[in-house]
Coordinates of C-alpha atoms and ligand atoms in Angstrom, one line a residue:
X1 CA 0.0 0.0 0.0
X2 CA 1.6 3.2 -1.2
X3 CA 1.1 6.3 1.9
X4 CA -1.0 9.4 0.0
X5 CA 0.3 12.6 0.0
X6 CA -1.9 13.3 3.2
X7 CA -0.9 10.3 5.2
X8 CA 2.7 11.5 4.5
X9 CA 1.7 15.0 6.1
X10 CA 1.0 13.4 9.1
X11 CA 4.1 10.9 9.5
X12 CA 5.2 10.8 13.0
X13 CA 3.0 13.7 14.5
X14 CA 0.6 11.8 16.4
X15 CA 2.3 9.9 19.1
X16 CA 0.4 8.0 21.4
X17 CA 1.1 7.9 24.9
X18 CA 2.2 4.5 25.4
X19 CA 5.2 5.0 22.6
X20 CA 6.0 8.4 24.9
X21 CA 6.9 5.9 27.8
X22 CA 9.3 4.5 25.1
X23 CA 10.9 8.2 25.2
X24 CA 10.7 9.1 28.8
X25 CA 12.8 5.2 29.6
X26 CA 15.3 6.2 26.9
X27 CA 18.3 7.2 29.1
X28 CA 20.5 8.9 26.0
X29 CA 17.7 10.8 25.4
X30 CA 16.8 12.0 28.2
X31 CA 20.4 12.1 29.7
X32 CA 21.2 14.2 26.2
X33 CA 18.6 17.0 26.6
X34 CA 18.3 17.5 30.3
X35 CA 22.1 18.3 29.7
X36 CA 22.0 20.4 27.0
X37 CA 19.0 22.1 28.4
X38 CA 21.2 22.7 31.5
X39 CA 24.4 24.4 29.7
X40 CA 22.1 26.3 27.2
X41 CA 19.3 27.8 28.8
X42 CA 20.2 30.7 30.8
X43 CA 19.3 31.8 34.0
X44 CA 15.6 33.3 34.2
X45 CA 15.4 32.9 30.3
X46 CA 12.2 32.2 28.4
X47 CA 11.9 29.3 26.3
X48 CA 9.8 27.4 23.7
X49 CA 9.3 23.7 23.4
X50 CA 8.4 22.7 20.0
X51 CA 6.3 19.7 20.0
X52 CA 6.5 19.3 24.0
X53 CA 4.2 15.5 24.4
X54 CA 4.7 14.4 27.7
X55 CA 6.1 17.4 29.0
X56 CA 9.4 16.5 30.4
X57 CA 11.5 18.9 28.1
X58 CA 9.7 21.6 29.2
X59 CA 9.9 20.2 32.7
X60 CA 13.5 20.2 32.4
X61 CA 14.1 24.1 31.0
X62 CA 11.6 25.3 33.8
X63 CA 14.5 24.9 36.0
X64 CA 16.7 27.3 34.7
X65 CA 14.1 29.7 32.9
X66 CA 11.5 31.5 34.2
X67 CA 8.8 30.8 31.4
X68 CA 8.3 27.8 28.9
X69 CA 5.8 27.4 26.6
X70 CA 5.4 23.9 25.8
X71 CA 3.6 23.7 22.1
X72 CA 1.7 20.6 21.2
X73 CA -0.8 20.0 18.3
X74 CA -2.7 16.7 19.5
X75 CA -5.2 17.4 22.0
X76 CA -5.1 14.2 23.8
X77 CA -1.3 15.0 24.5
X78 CA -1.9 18.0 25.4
X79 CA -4.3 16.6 28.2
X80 CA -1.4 14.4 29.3
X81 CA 1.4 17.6 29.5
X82 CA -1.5 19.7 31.7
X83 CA -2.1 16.4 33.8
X84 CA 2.0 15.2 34.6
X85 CA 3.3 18.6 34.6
X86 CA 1.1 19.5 37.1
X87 CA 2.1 16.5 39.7
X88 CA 5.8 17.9 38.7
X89 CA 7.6 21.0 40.2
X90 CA 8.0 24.2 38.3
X91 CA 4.2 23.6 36.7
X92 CA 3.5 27.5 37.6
X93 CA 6.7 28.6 34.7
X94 CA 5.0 26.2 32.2
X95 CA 2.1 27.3 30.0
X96 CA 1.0 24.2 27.7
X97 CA -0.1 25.5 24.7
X98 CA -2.2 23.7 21.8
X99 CA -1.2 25.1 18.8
X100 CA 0.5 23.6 15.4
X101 CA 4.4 24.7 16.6
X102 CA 4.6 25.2 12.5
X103 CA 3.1 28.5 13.1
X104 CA 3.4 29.4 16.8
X105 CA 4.8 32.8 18.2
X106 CA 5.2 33.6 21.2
X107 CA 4.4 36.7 22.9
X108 CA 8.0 37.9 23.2
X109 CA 11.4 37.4 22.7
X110 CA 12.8 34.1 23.9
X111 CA 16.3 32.6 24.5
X112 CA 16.1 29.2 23.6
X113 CA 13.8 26.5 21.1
X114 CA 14.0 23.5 22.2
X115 CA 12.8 20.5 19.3
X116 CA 12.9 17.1 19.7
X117 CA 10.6 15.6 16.6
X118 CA 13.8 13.1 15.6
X119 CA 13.4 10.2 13.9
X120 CA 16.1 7.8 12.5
X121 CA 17.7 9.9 8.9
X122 CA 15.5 13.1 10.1
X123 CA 12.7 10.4 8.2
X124 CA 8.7 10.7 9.4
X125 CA 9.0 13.3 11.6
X126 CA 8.5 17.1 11.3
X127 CA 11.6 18.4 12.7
X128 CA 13.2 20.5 10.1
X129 CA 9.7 21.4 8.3
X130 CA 8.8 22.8 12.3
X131 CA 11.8 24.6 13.2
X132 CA 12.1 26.3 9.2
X133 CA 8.0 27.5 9.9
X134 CA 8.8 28.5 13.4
X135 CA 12.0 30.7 12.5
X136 CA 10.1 32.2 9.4
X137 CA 7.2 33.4 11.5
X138 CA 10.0 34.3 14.6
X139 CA 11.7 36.9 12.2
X140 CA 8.9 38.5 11.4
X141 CA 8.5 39.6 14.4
X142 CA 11.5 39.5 16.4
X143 CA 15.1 40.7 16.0
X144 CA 17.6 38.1 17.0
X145 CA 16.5 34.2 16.2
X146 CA 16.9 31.7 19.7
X147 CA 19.4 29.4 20.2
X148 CA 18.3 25.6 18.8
X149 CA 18.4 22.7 21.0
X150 CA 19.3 20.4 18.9
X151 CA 22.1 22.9 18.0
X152 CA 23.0 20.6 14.5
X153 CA 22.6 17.7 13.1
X154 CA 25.2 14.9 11.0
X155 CA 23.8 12.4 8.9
X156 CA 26.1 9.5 7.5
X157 CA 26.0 6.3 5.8
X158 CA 27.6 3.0 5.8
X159 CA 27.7 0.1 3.2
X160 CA 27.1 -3.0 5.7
X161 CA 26.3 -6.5 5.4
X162 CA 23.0 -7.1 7.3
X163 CA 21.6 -10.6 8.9
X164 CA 17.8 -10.7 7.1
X165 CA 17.5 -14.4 7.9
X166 CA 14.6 -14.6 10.8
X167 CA 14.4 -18.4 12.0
X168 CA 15.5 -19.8 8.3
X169 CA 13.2 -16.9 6.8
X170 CA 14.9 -14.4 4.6
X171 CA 13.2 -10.8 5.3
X172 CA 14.9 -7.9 3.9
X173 CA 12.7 -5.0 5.5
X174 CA 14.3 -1.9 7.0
X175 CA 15.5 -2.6 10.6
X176 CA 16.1 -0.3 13.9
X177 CA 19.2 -0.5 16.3
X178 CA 20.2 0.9 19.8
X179 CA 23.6 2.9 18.9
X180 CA 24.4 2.0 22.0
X181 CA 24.0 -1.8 22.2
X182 CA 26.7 -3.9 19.5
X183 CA 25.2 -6.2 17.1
X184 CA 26.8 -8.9 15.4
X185 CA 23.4 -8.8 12.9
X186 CA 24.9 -6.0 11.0
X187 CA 28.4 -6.1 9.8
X188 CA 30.4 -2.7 8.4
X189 CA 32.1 -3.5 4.9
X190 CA 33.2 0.7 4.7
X191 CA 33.5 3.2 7.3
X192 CA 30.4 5.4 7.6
X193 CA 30.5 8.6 5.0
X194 CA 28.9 11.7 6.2
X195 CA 26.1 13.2 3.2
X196 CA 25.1 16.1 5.1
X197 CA 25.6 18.8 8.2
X198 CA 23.4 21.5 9.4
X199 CA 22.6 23.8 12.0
X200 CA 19.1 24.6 12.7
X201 CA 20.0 28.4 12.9
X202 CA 21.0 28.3 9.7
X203 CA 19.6 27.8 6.1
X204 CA 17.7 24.6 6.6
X205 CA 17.7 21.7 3.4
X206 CA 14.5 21.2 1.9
X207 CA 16.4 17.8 0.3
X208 CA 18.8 15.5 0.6
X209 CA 20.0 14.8 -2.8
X210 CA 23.3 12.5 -2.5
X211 CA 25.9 10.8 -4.3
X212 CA 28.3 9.0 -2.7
X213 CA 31.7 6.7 -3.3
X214 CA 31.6 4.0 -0.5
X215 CA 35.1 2.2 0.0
X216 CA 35.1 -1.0 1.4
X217 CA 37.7 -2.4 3.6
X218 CA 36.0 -5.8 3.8
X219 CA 34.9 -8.4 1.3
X220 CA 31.5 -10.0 1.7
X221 CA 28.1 -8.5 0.0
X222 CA 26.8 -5.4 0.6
X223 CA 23.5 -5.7 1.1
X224 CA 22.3 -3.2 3.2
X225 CA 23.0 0.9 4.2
X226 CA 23.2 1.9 7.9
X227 CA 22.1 5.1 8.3
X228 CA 23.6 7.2 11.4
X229 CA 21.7 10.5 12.7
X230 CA 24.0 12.6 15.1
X231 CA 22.0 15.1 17.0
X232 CA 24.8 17.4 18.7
X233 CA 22.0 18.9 21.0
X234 CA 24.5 21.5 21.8
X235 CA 28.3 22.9 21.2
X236 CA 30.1 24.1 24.3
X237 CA 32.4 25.6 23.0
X238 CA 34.1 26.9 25.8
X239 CA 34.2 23.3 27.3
X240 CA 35.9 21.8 23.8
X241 CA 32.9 19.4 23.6
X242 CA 29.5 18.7 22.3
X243 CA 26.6 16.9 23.9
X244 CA 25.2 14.5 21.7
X245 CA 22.3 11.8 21.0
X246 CA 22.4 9.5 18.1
X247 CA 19.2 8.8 17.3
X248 CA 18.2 4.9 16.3
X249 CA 20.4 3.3 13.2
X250 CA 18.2 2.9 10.4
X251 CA 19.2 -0.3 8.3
X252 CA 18.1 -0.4 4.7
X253 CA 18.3 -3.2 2.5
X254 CA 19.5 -3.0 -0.9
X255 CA 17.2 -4.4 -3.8
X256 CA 20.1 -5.7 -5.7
X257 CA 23.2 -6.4 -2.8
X258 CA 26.7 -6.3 -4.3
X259 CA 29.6 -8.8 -3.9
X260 CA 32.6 -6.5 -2.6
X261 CA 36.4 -7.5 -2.2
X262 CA 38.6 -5.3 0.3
X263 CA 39.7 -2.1 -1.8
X264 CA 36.4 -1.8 -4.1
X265 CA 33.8 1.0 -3.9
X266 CA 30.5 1.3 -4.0
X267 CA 28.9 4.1 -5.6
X268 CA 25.6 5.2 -4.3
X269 CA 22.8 7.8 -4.8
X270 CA 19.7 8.3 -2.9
X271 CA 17.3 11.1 -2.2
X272 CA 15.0 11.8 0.1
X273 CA 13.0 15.1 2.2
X274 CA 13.4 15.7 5.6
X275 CA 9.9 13.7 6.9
X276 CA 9.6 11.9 4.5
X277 CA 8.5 8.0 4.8
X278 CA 11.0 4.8 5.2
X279 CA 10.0 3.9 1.9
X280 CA 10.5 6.7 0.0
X281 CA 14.0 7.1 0.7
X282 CA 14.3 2.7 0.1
X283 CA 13.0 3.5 -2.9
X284 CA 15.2 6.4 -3.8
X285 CA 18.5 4.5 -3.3
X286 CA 20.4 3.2 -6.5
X287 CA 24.3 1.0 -5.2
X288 CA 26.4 -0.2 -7.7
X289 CA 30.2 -1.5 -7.3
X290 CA 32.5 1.3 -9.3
Ligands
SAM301 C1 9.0 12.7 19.5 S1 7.7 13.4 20.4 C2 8.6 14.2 21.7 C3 7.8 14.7 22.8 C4 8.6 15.5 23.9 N1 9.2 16.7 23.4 C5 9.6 14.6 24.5 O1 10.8 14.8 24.2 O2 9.3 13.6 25.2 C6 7.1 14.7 19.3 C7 5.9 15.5 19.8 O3 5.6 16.5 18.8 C8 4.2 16.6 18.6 N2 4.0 17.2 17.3 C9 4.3 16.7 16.1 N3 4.0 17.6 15.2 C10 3.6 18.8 15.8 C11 3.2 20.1 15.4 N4 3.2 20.4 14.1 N5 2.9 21.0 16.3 C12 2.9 20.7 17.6 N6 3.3 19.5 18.1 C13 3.6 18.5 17.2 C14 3.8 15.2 18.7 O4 2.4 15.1 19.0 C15 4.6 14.6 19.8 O5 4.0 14.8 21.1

């Protein structure tokens, strides 16, 4: 079944709340933002939460700033924010608002944005679609644009050899991985290759259009492309380091996998928009050996 235009629209914006309990037990995540959140936002500062679900972003900038305004679009969610926040200290700084965070403005100048729509490749979600409507209707009305938490982002790609064999029964269907957790089901046949680096203060893509020459420093078959998201939630740059979260490795099969010696390349292209669907970009991607 091919996803309408419409269905697309609405990849990855409607969460339910069980699949946020997935987000509030994942440490990195958590661990990621609440420390960001802590060496960005400034004392007393006002800040936005783009997309806020649950709440516990917000929860985390109330305390250092003196007013969040935690945007959510689905109603039920924004139920759930009113009803945990308020069980939560720091409930009186935090004004859940229901609004599409695509065209929310606050009532004044604020210090910080803080955005967490991520999904694996910047795929499904509105992320970059968000934060480009936000800063369009921010600079209309304000002078200097917040600071961004996530700060950037790096995307990269690795030819791999990928396990599809499920109990003798060969399934080639994109697969998800803890970055955090080895796997001997995917083996890298090439280092990863970065295709593209932004900040979200900055001119954001409207498309990924990438060409790529892979080498390989294993033999086996390529049958498979990892895809690695780097969220660098924020550059302290007076403390020489970043605080990241890598969001989940994607792994994508190949329609046609390629038989690869040590010292080949592969040559790849693919192309896909930021929130996009799985598919689309499977469908985009072209490997041969060079
Ligand atoms: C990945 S969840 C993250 C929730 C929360 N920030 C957290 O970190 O736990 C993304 C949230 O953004 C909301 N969302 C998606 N698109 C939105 C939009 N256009 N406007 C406002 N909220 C949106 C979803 O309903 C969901 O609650």
């Amino acid at each position: 079944m091919s996803s309408t235009k419409e269905d697309s629209s609405k990849l990855g914006q409607f969460i339910p709340l069980h699949y946020h309990a997935n987000m509030l037990r994942d440490n990195a995540r958590m661990t990621g933002f609440k420390q960001a959140i802590e060496k960005v936002v400034p004392q007393g500062g006002k800040v936005v939460e783009l997309g806020g679900g649950t709440g516990v972003l917000s929860f985390f900038a109330a305390h250092r700033a003196s007013k969040v305004w935690c945007v959510e679009k689905n109603p039920e969610m924004v139920q759930a924010a009113r009803r945990l926040l308020a069980l939560n200290p720091f409930a009186e700084k935090i004004e859940v608002v229901e609004a599409d965070a695509m065209t929310f403005l606050p009532s004044e100048p604020i210090d910080a944005v803080v955005c967490e729509m991520l999904h694996s490749a910047l795929l499904r979600e509105k992320q970059v679609e968000v934060i480009d409507g936000f800063k369009r209707a921010y600079a209309q009305r304000f002078e200097k644009l917040p600071i961004f938490i996530p700060e950037a982002v790096i995307l990269a790609v690795q030819p791999v050899h990928q396990n599809f064999k499920f109990q003798g029964y060969y399934a080639p269907v994109p697969m998800f991985y803890d970055p955090l957790v080895a796997s001997d089901e995917t083996q890298g046949l090439g280092d990863p290759v970065n295709y593209n680096m932004f900040f979200y203060a900055q001119e954001l893509p409207k498309q990924f259009t990438c060409e790529l020459e892979m080498p390989i420093h294993a033999g086996g078959t390529v049958n498979a492309l990892r895809f690695i998201t780097k969220n660098v939630l924020a550059a302290l740059v007076a403390e020489n380091c970043t605080v990241d979260w890598f969001s989940q490795y994607l792994v994508l099969p190949l329609f046609s996998p390629i038989v690869v010696q040590k010292g080949d390349a592969v040559r790849v292209r693919f192309q896909y928009q930021p929130g996009d669907s799985i598919e689309t970009l499977t469908r985009s991607i072209a490997a041969v050996k060079k």
